[in-house]
Coordinates of C-alpha atoms in Angstrom, one line a residue:
M1 CA 0.0 0.0 0.0
V2 CA 1.5 3.3 -1.1
T3 CA 0.1 6.6 0.1
G4 CA 0.5 9.7 -2.1
A5 CA 0.6 7.3 -5.1
A6 CA -1.4 9.4 -7.6
S7 CA 1.7 11.3 -8.8
G8 CA 5.4 11.9 -8.4
I9 CA 7.5 9.5 -6.3
G10 CA 4.4 7.7 -5.1
R11 CA 3.3 6.9 -8.7
A12 CA 6.8 5.7 -9.6
T13 CA 6.8 3.5 -6.5
V14 CA 3.6 1.7 -7.3
D15 CA 4.7 1.3 -10.9
L16 CA 7.9 -0.3 -9.8
L17 CA 6.3 -2.5 -7.2
A18 CA 3.6 -3.7 -9.6
A19 CA 6.2 -4.4 -12.3
A20 CA 8.1 -6.5 -9.8
G21 CA 4.9 -8.6 -9.2
A22 CA 3.4 -7.0 -6.1
S23 CA -0.3 -6.4 -5.7
V24 CA -0.4 -2.7 -5.1
A25 CA -2.9 -0.5 -3.3
V26 CA -2.8 2.9 -4.9
T27 CA -4.0 5.5 -2.3
D28 CA -4.0 9.2 -2.4
I29 CA -6.1 12.1 -1.0
D30 CA -7.2 12.5 -4.6
G31 CA -9.3 9.4 -5.0
D32 CA -10.1 9.9 -8.7
R33 CA -6.4 10.1 -9.6
A34 CA -5.6 7.1 -7.4
I35 CA -8.2 5.0 -9.3
S36 CA -6.9 6.3 -12.6
V37 CA -3.3 5.1 -11.7
A38 CA -4.6 1.7 -10.5
R39 CA -6.5 1.3 -13.8
A40 CA -3.4 2.2 -15.8
I41 CA -1.5 -0.5 -13.9
Q42 CA -4.3 -3.0 -14.5
D43 CA -4.2 -2.2 -18.2
R44 CA -0.7 -3.5 -18.2
G45 CA -2.0 -6.8 -16.8
L46 CA -0.8 -6.2 -13.3
N47 CA -2.7 -6.3 -10.0
A48 CA -3.7 -2.9 -8.5
A49 CA -6.6 -1.2 -6.7
G50 CA -7.0 2.4 -6.0
W51 CA -9.0 4.6 -3.6
A52 CA -9.0 7.8 -1.7
L53 CA -7.1 8.0 1.5
D54 CA -6.4 10.9 3.8
V55 CA -3.6 9.7 6.1
S56 CA -4.4 12.4 8.6
D57 CA -7.9 10.8 9.2
N58 CA -7.7 8.3 12.1
V59 CA -10.7 6.3 10.6
S60 CA -9.3 6.0 7.1
I61 CA -6.1 4.2 8.0
P62 CA -7.7 1.1 9.6
L63 CA -10.3 1.0 6.9
S64 CA -7.7 1.2 4.2
S65 CA -5.6 -1.5 6.0
A66 CA -8.6 -3.8 6.0
I67 CA -9.3 -3.1 2.3
S68 CA -5.7 -3.8 1.4
L69 CA -5.6 -7.0 3.3
R70 CA -8.9 -8.1 1.7
I71 CA -7.6 -7.4 -1.8
S72 CA -4.2 -8.9 -1.5
G73 CA -4.5 -11.4 1.3
A74 CA -1.5 -9.9 3.1
S75 CA 0.0 -6.5 3.4
T76 CA 3.7 -6.9 3.7
C77 CA 4.9 -3.4 2.8
W78 CA 3.7 0.2 3.5
S79 CA 5.1 3.2 1.8
T80 CA 4.1 6.8 2.5
M81 CA 4.9 9.6 0.1
R82 CA 3.1 12.2 2.2
G83 CA 5.6 12.3 5.1
P84 CA 6.3 10.3 8.2
L85 CA 3.9 7.5 9.0
P86 CA 1.1 8.8 11.3
P87 CA 1.2 7.4 14.8
H88 CA -2.0 5.3 14.3
L89 CA -0.5 3.6 11.2
T90 CA 2.8 3.0 12.9
L91 CA 0.9 1.3 15.8
L92 CA -1.2 -0.8 13.4
I93 CA 2.0 -2.1 11.8
A94 CA 3.7 -2.7 15.2
L95 CA 0.7 -4.7 16.3
G96 CA 0.7 -6.8 13.2
V97 CA -2.7 -5.6 12.0
A98 CA -1.2 -4.5 8.7
G99 CA 0.6 -7.8 8.2
T100 CA 4.3 -8.5 8.5
R101 CA 6.5 -5.4 8.5
R102 CA 9.5 -5.3 6.3
E103 CA 11.4 -2.7 4.5
C104 CA 10.5 -1.8 0.9

């Protein structure tokens, strides 16, 4: 799951992860652009889903985590292009709610 993935470094990150065989969750505060990026990845025959995510919203992070886990079966890597991981996301990862943590 990559936040800020509708453009710039986030977009490049999801493109690289998808090309390497990862199922990617394309999230961004601009949901329409996130969906567009996910569709572009899908058009290349790769696995992606996109939706709006505001990482400053304490409700959105657990919901997005659940969606990501449901889509891919496991969430093994999180990447944020917005800035530092918010405390509630860091806690979810530490508790294992987001799957196994490893560096991307």
